[in-house]
Amino acid sequence: AQRVTQPEKLLSVFKGAPVELKCNYSYSGSPELFWYVQYSRQRLQLLLRHISRESIKGFTADLNKGETSFHLKKPFAQEEDSAMYYCALGKSSGNTPLVFGKGTRLSVIA
Amino acid sequence: SQTIHQWPATLVQPVGSPLSLECTVEGTSNPNLYWYRQAAGRGLQLLFYSVGIGQISSEVPQNLSASRPQDRQFILSSKKLLLSDSGFYLCAWTRGGLYNEQYFGPGTRLTVT
């Protein structure tokens, strides 16, 4: 069965410090991984997907199939990065729901 | 462009009363539709999803049901609400096929008193 694990419920870092939000997945097939973010009083939105290999708002995430991980990283945290972050796993076919982790709340301290 | 709407935004209902939450998508056809409940510390719990009109898959047996009367309309219902039904309900859609990206609505905050 597919599973996504985000081991930290809460992560607090100081402004300017590096950030790493951990995500591990369990899936025997070819995974498609996403990071979603929910800022205060805003709807849940897609931050990035591994296929795109892009950097959004300074965040990057690399799919490591050997370690079955998809950690989200940013070299210098900003206060506006404070939000709830969810890692999600999809199958190669789009007709099944994404499997979400339980989320990590990132708090960036000034 | 595509947009997704949910209403109402907030709702306070007494125990034992019925529930109807509505979700509609604009700007696309034949989307896959999803209902989630979001709770602190428990993440996103998938409740129902639908790949077409009249096709509903239930992920968690509980006091809720879902229906899809039209292509871009998804309804979450209950005949008799329980206190444990309180929560934040999110509707989402995706194109389906090879596309996995899900797009979320603004959510409905339900409080059962």
mmCIF file of C-alpha atoms in Angstrom:
data_model
loop_
_atom_site.group_PDB
_atom_site.id
_atom_site.type_symbol
_atom_site.label_atom_id
_atom_site.label_comp_id
_atom_site.label_asym_id
_atom_site.label_seq_id
_atom_site.Cartn_x
_atom_site.Cartn_y
_atom_site.Cartn_z
ATOM 1 C CA ALA A 1 0.000 0.000 0.000
ATOM 2 C CA GLN A 2 1.099 3.534 -0.611
ATOM 3 C CA ARG A 3 2.110 5.573 2.362
ATOM 4 C CA VAL A 4 3.643 8.989 2.951
ATOM 5 C CA THR A 5 5.445 9.809 6.169
ATOM 6 C CA GLN A 6 6.278 13.287 7.373
ATOM 7 C CA PRO A 7 8.039 12.661 10.668
ATOM 8 C CA GLU A 8 7.864 16.214 12.025
ATOM 9 C CA LYS A 9 4.540 17.774 13.009
ATOM 10 C CA LEU A 10 6.226 21.084 13.752
ATOM 11 C CA LEU A 11 9.496 22.557 12.593
ATOM 12 C CA SER A 12 10.761 25.879 13.918
ATOM 13 C CA VAL A 13 13.714 27.651 12.350
ATOM 14 C CA PHE A 14 15.172 31.139 12.517
ATOM 15 C CA LYS A 15 14.926 33.503 9.603
ATOM 16 C CA GLY A 16 17.882 33.008 7.287
ATOM 17 C CA ALA A 17 18.537 29.459 8.461
ATOM 18 C CA PRO A 18 18.286 26.481 6.113
ATOM 19 C CA VAL A 19 15.075 24.499 6.054
ATOM 20 C CA GLU A 20 14.505 20.825 5.339
ATOM 21 C CA LEU A 21 11.050 19.297 5.566
ATOM 22 C CA LYS A 22 11.296 15.533 5.457
ATOM 23 C CA CYS A 23 9.099 13.234 3.420
ATOM 24 C CA ASN A 24 9.432 9.483 2.939
ATOM 25 C CA TYR A 25 7.146 7.351 0.852
ATOM 26 C CA SER A 26 6.290 3.718 0.352
ATOM 27 C CA TYR A 27 5.233 2.602 -3.113
ATOM 28 C CA SER A 28 6.317 -0.292 -5.265
ATOM 29 C CA GLY A 29 5.624 1.400 -8.588
ATOM 30 C CA SER A 30 6.907 4.545 -10.248
ATOM 31 C CA PRO A 31 5.903 7.410 -7.966
ATOM 32 C CA GLU A 32 4.918 10.957 -8.686
ATOM 33 C CA LEU A 33 5.651 13.233 -5.739
ATOM 34 C CA PHE A 34 4.277 16.645 -4.834
ATOM 35 C CA TRP A 35 4.603 19.251 -2.146
ATOM 36 C CA TYR A 36 1.521 21.259 -1.225
ATOM 37 C CA VAL A 37 1.473 24.332 0.995
ATOM 38 C CA GLN A 38 -1.249 26.065 2.966
ATOM 39 C CA TYR A 39 -0.570 29.596 4.160
ATOM 40 C CA SER A 40 -2.696 31.126 6.883
ATOM 41 C CA ARG A 41 -6.242 31.823 5.649
ATOM 42 C CA GLN A 42 -5.434 30.599 2.156
ATOM 43 C CA ARG A 43 -6.407 27.461 0.325
ATOM 44 C CA LEU A 44 -4.159 24.460 -0.050
ATOM 45 C CA GLN A 45 -2.062 24.888 -3.177
ATOM 46 C CA LEU A 46 0.549 23.029 -5.145
ATOM 47 C CA LEU A 47 4.090 24.168 -4.374
ATOM 48 C CA LEU A 48 6.074 21.895 -6.633
ATOM 49 C CA ARG A 49 6.173 18.479 -8.263
ATOM 50 C CA HIS A 50 9.223 16.322 -8.776
ATOM 51 C CA ILE A 51 8.664 15.905 -12.498
ATOM 52 C CA SER A 52 9.065 19.638 -13.072
ATOM 53 C CA ARG A 53 12.450 19.797 -11.338
ATOM 54 C CA GLU A 54 11.855 23.457 -10.669
ATOM 55 C CA SER A 55 12.482 25.807 -7.792
ATOM 56 C CA ILE A 56 9.444 27.607 -6.444
ATOM 57 C CA LYS A 57 9.831 30.439 -3.912
ATOM 58 C CA GLY A 58 13.375 29.210 -3.349
ATOM 59 C CA PHE A 59 12.233 25.680 -2.463
ATOM 60 C CA THR A 60 13.538 22.571 -4.181
ATOM 61 C CA ALA A 61 12.884 18.877 -3.701
ATOM 62 C CA ASP A 62 14.758 15.949 -5.157
ATOM 63 C CA LEU A 63 13.267 12.515 -5.527
ATOM 64 C CA ASN A 64 15.644 9.906 -4.092
ATOM 65 C CA LYS A 65 14.306 6.527 -5.116
ATOM 66 C CA GLY A 66 17.019 4.672 -3.212
ATOM 67 C CA GLU A 67 16.016 6.275 0.056
ATOM 68 C CA THR A 68 12.360 6.661 -1.013
ATOM 69 C CA SER A 69 12.495 10.283 0.037
ATOM 70 C CA PHE A 70 11.346 13.617 -1.342
ATOM 71 C CA HIS A 71 12.604 16.171 1.158
ATOM 72 C CA LEU A 72 11.768 19.841 0.667
ATOM 73 C CA LYS A 73 14.661 22.258 1.095
ATOM 74 C CA LYS A 74 15.338 25.956 1.134
ATOM 75 C CA PRO A 75 18.749 27.458 1.897
ATOM 76 C CA PHE A 76 17.498 30.593 3.672
ATOM 77 C CA ALA A 77 14.108 30.600 5.387
ATOM 78 C CA GLN A 78 11.884 33.680 5.244
ATOM 79 C CA GLU A 79 9.087 34.628 7.608
ATOM 80 C CA GLU A 80 6.561 34.311 4.799
ATOM 81 C CA ASP A 81 7.489 30.626 4.470
ATOM 82 C CA SER A 82 5.610 29.916 7.686
ATOM 83 C CA ALA A 83 2.817 27.561 6.659
ATOM 84 C CA MET A 84 1.559 23.991 6.693
ATOM 85 C CA TYR A 85 3.348 21.735 4.215
ATOM 86 C CA TYR A 86 2.039 18.433 2.896
ATOM 87 C CA CYS A 87 3.915 15.833 0.894
ATOM 88 C CA ALA A 88 1.783 13.786 -1.510
ATOM 89 C CA LEU A 89 2.267 10.640 -3.561
ATOM 90 C CA GLY A 90 0.541 9.784 -6.828
ATOM 91 C CA LYS A 91 0.604 6.797 -9.126
ATOM 92 C CA SER A 92 1.604 7.062 -12.768
ATOM 93 C CA SER A 93 -2.083 7.004 -13.697
ATOM 94 C CA GLY A 94 -4.048 10.057 -12.653
ATOM 95 C CA ASN A 95 -7.302 8.296 -11.889
ATOM 96 C CA THR A 96 -6.470 7.413 -8.315
ATOM 97 C CA PRO A 97 -6.322 9.870 -5.422
ATOM 98 C CA LEU A 98 -3.117 11.302 -4.113
ATOM 99 C CA VAL A 99 -1.910 9.950 -0.789
ATOM 100 C CA PHE A 100 -1.017 12.762 1.581
ATOM 101 C CA GLY A 101 1.269 12.841 4.573
ATOM 102 C CA LYS A 102 -0.007 14.294 7.835
ATOM 103 C CA GLY A 103 1.773 17.556 7.237
ATOM 104 C CA THR A 104 4.497 19.606 8.858
ATOM 105 C CA ARG A 105 3.899 23.068 10.220
ATOM 106 C CA LEU A 106 6.867 25.300 9.510
ATOM 107 C CA SER A 107 7.355 28.283 11.766
ATOM 108 C CA VAL A 108 10.040 30.785 10.782
ATOM 109 C CA ILE A 109 11.110 32.932 13.700
ATOM 110 C CA ALA A 110 12.326 36.475 13.109
ATOM 111 C CA SER B 1 -9.037 29.150 -16.429
ATOM 112 C CA GLN B 2 -10.394 26.595 -14.021
ATOM 113 C CA THR B 3 -11.883 27.518 -10.668
ATOM 114 C CA ILE B 4 -13.369 25.518 -7.840
ATOM 115 C CA HIS B 5 -16.038 26.780 -5.485
ATOM 116 C CA GLN B 6 -17.323 25.502 -2.186
ATOM 117 C CA TRP B 7 -20.209 26.666 -0.075
ATOM 118 C CA PRO B 8 -21.011 27.495 2.505
ATOM 119 C CA ALA B 9 -17.714 28.774 3.893
ATOM 120 C CA THR B 10 -18.805 28.133 7.471
ATOM 121 C CA LEU B 11 -21.676 26.192 8.942
ATOM 122 C CA VAL B 12 -22.931 25.546 12.452
ATOM 123 C CA GLN B 13 -25.401 22.704 12.756
ATOM 124 C CA PRO B 14 -26.973 20.876 15.717
ATOM 125 C CA VAL B 15 -26.395 17.192 16.313
ATOM 126 C CA GLY B 16 -28.897 15.092 14.398
ATOM 127 C CA SER B 17 -29.520 17.646 11.672
ATOM 128 C CA PRO B 18 -28.876 16.954 7.976
ATOM 129 C CA LEU B 19 -25.898 18.261 6.024
ATOM 130 C CA SER B 20 -25.311 19.292 2.457
ATOM 131 C CA LEU B 21 -22.015 20.786 1.289
ATOM 132 C CA GLU B 22 -21.601 21.695 -2.337
ATOM 133 C CA CYS B 23 -18.585 21.881 -4.594
ATOM 134 C CA THR B 24 -18.525 23.010 -8.214
ATOM 135 C CA VAL B 25 -15.740 23.278 -10.762
ATOM 136 C CA GLU B 26 -15.694 25.681 -13.682
ATOM 137 C CA GLY B 27 -13.606 25.755 -16.822
ATOM 138 C CA THR B 28 -13.021 22.039 -17.303
ATOM 139 C CA SER B 29 -15.004 18.940 -18.158
ATOM 140 C CA ASN B 30 -15.055 15.440 -16.702
ATOM 141 C CA PRO B 31 -12.805 16.238 -13.753
ATOM 142 C CA ASN B 32 -11.997 13.774 -11.008
ATOM 143 C CA LEU B 33 -13.498 15.144 -7.804
ATOM 144 C CA TYR B 34 -12.539 14.576 -4.168
ATOM 145 C CA TRP B 35 -13.805 15.294 -0.669
ATOM 146 C CA TYR B 36 -11.277 15.535 2.177
ATOM 147 C CA ARG B 37 -11.501 16.340 5.845
ATOM 148 C CA GLN B 38 -8.578 18.267 7.271
ATOM 149 C CA ALA B 39 -7.831 17.972 10.978
ATOM 150 C CA ALA B 40 -4.885 19.261 12.979
ATOM 151 C CA GLY B 41 -2.320 16.537 13.493
ATOM 152 C CA ARG B 42 -4.189 14.121 11.268
ATOM 153 C CA GLY B 43 -3.536 15.705 7.927
ATOM 154 C CA LEU B 44 -5.852 15.244 4.991
ATOM 155 C CA GLN B 45 -8.277 12.365 5.227
ATOM 156 C CA LEU B 46 -9.762 11.316 1.891
ATOM 157 C CA LEU B 47 -13.487 10.722 2.279
ATOM 158 C CA PHE B 48 -14.818 10.200 -1.247
ATOM 159 C CA TYR B 49 -13.719 10.515 -4.839
ATOM 160 C CA SER B 50 -15.453 10.374 -8.171
ATOM 161 C CA VAL B 51 -14.155 9.805 -11.689
ATOM 162 C CA GLY B 52 -17.506 10.484 -13.364
ATOM 163 C CA ILE B 53 -21.188 11.264 -12.927
ATOM 164 C CA GLY B 54 -22.796 8.829 -10.526
ATOM 165 C CA GLN B 55 -19.478 7.115 -9.763
ATOM 166 C CA ILE B 56 -18.516 7.440 -6.111
ATOM 167 C CA SER B 57 -15.757 5.661 -4.230
ATOM 168 C CA SER B 58 -15.842 5.755 -0.456
ATOM 169 C CA GLU B 59 -12.567 5.602 1.380
ATOM 170 C CA VAL B 60 -13.748 5.715 4.965
ATOM 171 C CA PRO B 61 -17.048 4.209 6.176
ATOM 172 C CA GLN B 62 -18.800 6.783 8.294
ATOM 173 C CA ASN B 63 -21.792 8.973 8.737
ATOM 174 C CA LEU B 64 -21.307 10.795 5.441
ATOM 175 C CA SER B 65 -22.219 10.175 1.811
ATOM 176 C CA ALA B 66 -21.368 11.831 -1.486
ATOM 177 C CA SER B 67 -23.128 12.308 -4.774
ATOM 178 C CA ARG B 68 -22.227 13.653 -8.191
ATOM 179 C CA PRO B 69 -25.433 14.675 -9.926
ATOM 180 C CA GLN B 70 -23.674 16.662 -12.653
ATOM 181 C CA ASP B 71 -20.275 16.505 -14.290
ATOM 182 C CA ARG B 72 -18.808 19.393 -12.312
ATOM 183 C CA GLN B 73 -20.828 19.184 -9.111
ATOM 184 C CA PHE B 74 -19.916 17.165 -6.042
ATOM 185 C CA ILE B 75 -22.060 17.080 -2.911
ATOM 186 C CA LEU B 76 -21.218 15.853 0.571
ATOM 187 C CA SER B 77 -24.203 14.900 2.699
ATOM 188 C CA SER B 78 -25.303 13.463 5.963
ATOM 189 C CA LYS B 79 -28.771 12.511 7.201
ATOM 190 C CA LYS B 80 -27.901 13.007 10.869
ATOM 191 C CA LEU B 81 -24.797 14.839 11.964
ATOM 192 C CA LEU B 82 -22.647 13.661 14.844
ATOM 193 C CA LEU B 83 -20.374 15.775 17.013
ATOM 194 C CA SER B 84 -17.412 13.944 15.473
ATOM 195 C CA ASP B 85 -18.358 15.272 12.032
ATOM 196 C CA SER B 86 -17.059 18.700 12.992
ATOM 197 C CA GLY B 87 -14.075 19.706 10.919
ATOM 198 C CA PHE B 88 -12.750 21.447 7.870
ATOM 199 C CA TYR B 89 -13.949 19.931 4.604
ATOM 200 C CA LEU B 90 -12.048 20.394 1.384
ATOM 201 C CA CYS B 91 -13.125 19.671 -2.153
ATOM 202 C CA ALA B 92 -10.512 19.107 -4.853
ATOM 203 C CA TRP B 93 -10.350 18.278 -8.545
ATOM 204 C CA THR B 94 -7.871 16.925 -11.004
ATOM 205 C CA ARG B 95 -7.912 16.385 -14.731
ATOM 206 C CA GLY B 96 -7.440 12.662 -14.335
ATOM 207 C CA GLY B 97 -5.840 10.573 -17.043
ATOM 208 C CA LEU B 98 -2.113 11.100 -16.657
ATOM 209 C CA TYR B 99 -2.537 14.206 -14.504
ATOM 210 C CA ASN B 100 -2.160 13.861 -10.763
ATOM 211 C CA GLU B 101 -2.064 17.490 -9.672
ATOM 212 C CA GLN B 102 -4.977 18.277 -7.435
ATOM 213 C CA TYR B 103 -6.509 21.721 -7.049
ATOM 214 C CA PHE B 104 -8.308 22.563 -3.839
ATOM 215 C CA GLY B 105 -11.313 24.664 -2.982
ATOM 216 C CA PRO B 106 -11.394 27.166 -0.122
ATOM 217 C CA GLY B 107 -13.002 24.697 2.273
ATOM 218 C CA THR B 108 -16.019 24.624 4.605
ATOM 219 C CA ARG B 109 -15.653 24.882 8.363
ATOM 220 C CA LEU B 110 -18.367 22.714 9.920
ATOM 221 C CA THR B 111 -19.154 22.908 13.613
ATOM 222 C CA VAL B 112 -21.649 20.453 15.030
ATOM 223 C CA THR B 113 -23.086 21.580 18.352
#
